[in-house]
Amino acid sequence: MAELLMTIVGGIKIGAIYALAAIGLVVIHKATKTVNFAHGGLVMLGAFATYEMVVVFEWPYWMAYIAVPVLIGALGALLEFVVLKPLRRADLFTVIIGTIFLGTALSEAYRLAENSELLAVPALFTGPPLLIDVGSDVVIFTREQIWVTLGALAVGTAGVAIFRYSSLGRSMRAMASNSRGAQLCGYSVEGVYGIAWFLGSALAGLAGVFAAPSKGVSPDLAVSIVASAFVAAVIGGFDSLGGAIVGGLLLGCVETLSAAYVSSSLSMAISYFLLFCVLLVRPEGLFPEAKRRHV
Amino acid sequence: MIVVKPGHRLRALIVAGSVWFGAAAAQAQSPGVTATEITIGALGPLTGATSFMGVPGRDGMQLAVDEINQAGGINGRKLKLDFEHAFTPAESVAAAKKLVEDDNVFVLVLASGSTGAAAAADYVREKGVPTYNLYGATPIIRTPFAENVFHGAMPSATDSAQALVDRVFQANPKAKKVGLLVGTYAFPQANKGAVLPLLQKKPVDVVVEEFDQGARDFTSQLLAFTREKVDAVIVMGSFSEAGFAIKQAPEKGLTNVVWVLDGSAVNDAVVPILGDKNPPNVWGYSNTPYFPAQSVAATSKFRELWTHRYGQPPQGRPNIYDLVAYGDTYVLAAAIKNAGNDLSWKTLIASWSKLKDVKPSDLGGLDVVYPESFTETDHQGNRLMGRATIKDGIWQVVPN
C-alpha cells in the first residue's frame, strides 16, 4: 500500500511537469494553429538557464523561477517573429517542418555551446524526507516532490485561468476561433501571436526550471519532454488546457506505475500504447473543446 | 689482415651504401616516426553518453604532449597527437583502422572506455600496433594476452571488483543483502561479471537489477531493492546514472543504505545531482592517488595547467579521466624515450615491457597517477586503488 502510494506520488510529480509543458504546447496551438515541435528545445533552454543562474552565477533559486519564464517567453516570441511569421501563409506541413528544425537547431546549438554530457542542477529543497505512518507502513515524501507537484500544478492552473478569463486569453481565443473576425474586432494578429508564443514558451521555460533538478540538463531533455508533452496534450484533447493537465498527470502515473510493476525500459512504450488506445477509442481526446453535433 | 683490392673497393662501397640506404629506408618505414616528430593516434567519444571520458582523454593527453614538447620532446623528436572521435563499436573500429592504416600513427591510445576498447581489441591484436588502453576495464581487451597491448592507471575489472566489494564491507561489516544496480552496456557488464563471483563467496544475498545506458528513472530497480531490504547497493554505471538513482532512492522508500559507486561514477559531477556536499555512506575507489579537486600540490598545479590551456572548466572538469590521460601520456613518453632513437613497434614494445615504477615527474610532469610497472607477461601498469568518499562537495581519497 505504502509502495503504491509512493509510486503514484512519484508519477504525479513527473506528470505535473509534463502537464506544464503540455499546456504551453496547447496555448500556442489554440491561438495560432501551430503545432510547436520546438517546444522541447525551449524546455531544455529553460533548464539550461536555470543551471546558469543557480549553479554558475549562484543567484537565489527564486530568481530562476521568475527570470527564466520571462527570458524563454521572450525568446519564443522572437522566434515567432523571425522564423514563423514569414511562414504564416505557408501550408501546414511547411510550418511543422519549420518547428521541427527549429527544435533541432536549439538542441544542436546547446550541444555546440556546452561540451558536457549532463549539467546537474541542485533541488530547491533538500534535507531529510518526510515520513508519514500509514497503518503499519511508512510513506516517504521528499520536499522536492511536494514542491514540484504543487508548484507546477499551481502554475498550470494559473495558465488555464489566464487563457480562460483574462482579456489576453479572450484575444487568443478570438483569434483561434475566427482570425478575420478577430481582426475586424480590433485584435492584432502580430500582437496575439506574439503573446501566445510568449505565454506558451514561458510555460515551457518554467517546465524546464521544474525539470532541471530531477532530469539534469542535456539535449536529450528536449526530446523526452516534447514527446511526453505531446502525448499528454493529445490524450487531453490537444485544444483543451484542462485536458492537458489531466493528460500530463495520467501519463506521469502510467509511466511510473509501468516502470514500477512492469519494467523501467518499457515505460515509454506503455505511454505510447496508452496514446494509441485513446486515439483508437476517443480520437478527439478525453476533453475535446469542440462539441460533437449529430445532424 | 684483410686486404681489399682496388677493384673490390667499389663493390664494398656499393654494398655499404646499400646497407646504409636499406637501414635508412627501414627507419623511414616505421609508421608515424620522422626525424623530428612522433605521431600518437588516439580515439574516444567526443560526443554522446560517454564523452565524459573521451573529451578529458583528448584534453589530458594534449596537455602532456604540450608540456613534453616544450621541454624539448623525446630524444629530439616532438610528439604530435592525432585524436579521432569514436563512440559506437563500429566507429571505434573504423577510427582505429583510419589512424593505423591511413594516418600511419606510431602508437594507438584507446581513450574510449570498455565499449570502444572491446570493439577495437581484435583489430589491434591482429595488426600488432603498440596500443595503450587508458580506460577500458573489459576483459575483452585484456584476454587473451597480447604483447602489443598495455593498460595504464585503470585496473582490470577483476581488480576493481575486489575494491568495490571491500568498500561495501568497510562501510557496513554486517551487510547481509547487497543490491547490484548494473547498466546493460559493456563496462558495467564487465564489472558485474567480476563482482558477482566475489559476492557469492561472502555470506550475503545478492539482488541484481539492470538499467539501460543514459537512464534517468530507476523506479523499478529501487522498488525491488526496497522490497528486498538491501543493506548496500553497488552502482555500476556513469555518474549521472548513479546520481539520479541515489537521488530518487528516498522517494522509493530506500533509505539508510550504503552506496558504493563504480569507476566512472566516482566523478565530482555526481555531487550537484545529489544536492548534498557531504552525503552519508557514498563510497568508491580511486585509480589515482588524488582526485582532481583535492587540495594537494600535484592536483592544484594540474588544475592551474588545465585552466591555463583550456580556460575556465565546465562543471565536473577536469575529472579523473583528465588526470589519467595526462599521467599515462607521460608513461607512454617514458616507454618511447627508453626505446631510443631507432624507433619501431618492436623496440617500443620491448622498452615498454621493462618500465618499472615510472611516473610523470621522471620526465618533468605532475605525479597525478600512481607509478606504473610492466613486465613481458604483465601489461597492467597500475593495481593500486584508494578508498574514496565525498567530503565538502568533492570526491577525496581517504585513508583505509
XYZ file of C-alpha atoms in Angstrom, chain B residues 46-181:
136
model
C 33.891 13.386 -28.040
C 30.088 13.456 -28.015
C 27.440 11.130 -26.619
C 26.833 9.476 -23.276
C 30.496 8.582 -22.629
C 32.039 11.874 -23.760
C 32.923 12.424 -20.080
C 35.802 10.011 -20.832
C 36.742 10.868 -24.414
C 36.881 14.650 -24.104
C 39.092 14.531 -20.973
C 41.104 11.812 -22.708
C 41.895 14.163 -25.575
C 42.467 17.191 -23.332
C 44.643 15.387 -20.770
C 46.801 13.826 -23.479
C 47.216 17.152 -25.261
C 48.317 18.831 -22.006
C 51.056 16.239 -21.504
C 52.108 16.390 -25.174
C 52.408 20.191 -24.980
C 54.496 20.001 -21.804
C 56.799 17.311 -23.189
C 57.295 19.242 -26.428
C 58.044 22.465 -24.536
C 60.717 20.534 -22.627
C 62.367 19.504 -25.919
C 60.381 16.400 -26.880
C 61.539 12.789 -26.685
C 65.091 12.108 -27.842
C 64.927 15.201 -30.036
C 61.558 14.397 -31.596
C 58.348 16.301 -30.891
C 55.128 14.422 -30.110
C 52.003 15.004 -32.184
C 48.514 13.901 -31.107
C 46.023 12.746 -33.748
C 42.670 12.223 -31.950
C 39.656 10.643 -33.675
C 36.084 10.730 -32.364
C 34.592 7.254 -31.843
C 31.510 6.499 -29.754
C 29.920 3.302 -31.078
C 31.769 -0.020 -31.531
C 31.673 0.427 -35.334
C 33.105 3.944 -35.048
C 35.858 2.657 -32.743
C 36.996 0.001 -35.229
C 36.805 2.487 -38.108
C 38.786 5.093 -36.146
C 41.476 2.550 -35.189
C 41.828 1.467 -38.844
C 41.987 5.056 -40.054
C 44.638 6.020 -37.520
C 46.811 2.965 -38.145
C 46.384 2.469 -41.905
C 45.682 5.960 -43.279
C 47.260 8.304 -40.748
C 50.147 5.881 -40.033
C 50.404 6.624 -36.338
C 53.252 5.083 -34.364
C 51.206 4.087 -31.324
C 47.469 3.842 -30.695
C 45.799 5.053 -27.493
C 42.287 3.865 -26.636
C 40.632 6.660 -24.644
C 37.250 5.125 -25.185
C 36.116 3.093 -22.192
C 35.196 -0.559 -22.397
C 32.831 -0.344 -25.377
C 35.420 1.113 -27.740
C 38.284 -0.961 -26.312
C 36.328 -4.199 -26.734
C 35.404 -3.279 -30.305
C 38.984 -2.442 -31.302
C 40.574 -5.387 -29.427
C 40.698 -7.899 -32.311
C 41.968 -5.321 -34.769
C 44.873 -4.079 -32.624
C 45.897 -7.643 -31.731
C 45.890 -8.676 -35.380
C 47.732 -5.553 -36.523
C 50.348 -5.645 -33.745
C 50.347 -1.862 -33.320
C 51.549 -0.820 -29.833
C 48.310 0.066 -28.040
C 47.663 1.813 -24.735
C 44.257 1.106 -23.203
C 43.577 4.024 -20.885
C 40.087 3.390 -19.550
C 38.729 0.037 -20.728
C 38.063 -2.377 -17.854
C 36.619 -5.022 -20.152
C 38.374 -8.419 -20.184
C 37.961 -8.491 -23.994
C 40.906 -6.093 -24.420
C 42.972 -7.975 -21.809
C 42.300 -11.624 -22.639
C 43.931 -13.323 -24.467
C 47.157 -11.565 -23.547
C 48.712 -9.615 -26.425
C 52.308 -8.452 -26.316
C 51.416 -5.154 -28.039
C 48.532 -4.109 -25.748
C 49.263 -2.240 -22.490
C 46.905 -0.987 -19.781
C 47.506 2.112 -17.668
C 46.107 3.598 -14.464
C 42.706 1.903 -14.746
C 42.932 -1.658 -13.448
C 41.120 -4.685 -14.793
C 37.526 -5.445 -13.899
C 38.740 -8.210 -11.543
C 40.899 -5.816 -9.516
C 38.276 -3.074 -9.351
C 35.594 -5.632 -8.418
C 37.566 -6.572 -5.330
C 37.792 -2.876 -4.403
C 34.004 -2.490 -4.749
C 33.263 -5.485 -2.533
C 35.826 -4.275 0.016
C 34.148 -0.842 0.171
C 30.765 -2.427 0.974
C 32.099 -4.332 3.951
C 34.345 -1.490 5.125
C 31.231 0.710 5.353
C 28.902 -1.971 6.736
C 30.661 -5.103 8.012
C 27.272 -6.608 8.934
C 25.740 -6.306 5.443
C 23.553 -9.330 4.689
C 21.902 -8.297 1.444
C 23.645 -6.417 -1.347
C 21.981 -4.888 -4.415
C 23.760 -4.590 -7.748
C 22.450 -1.787 -9.969
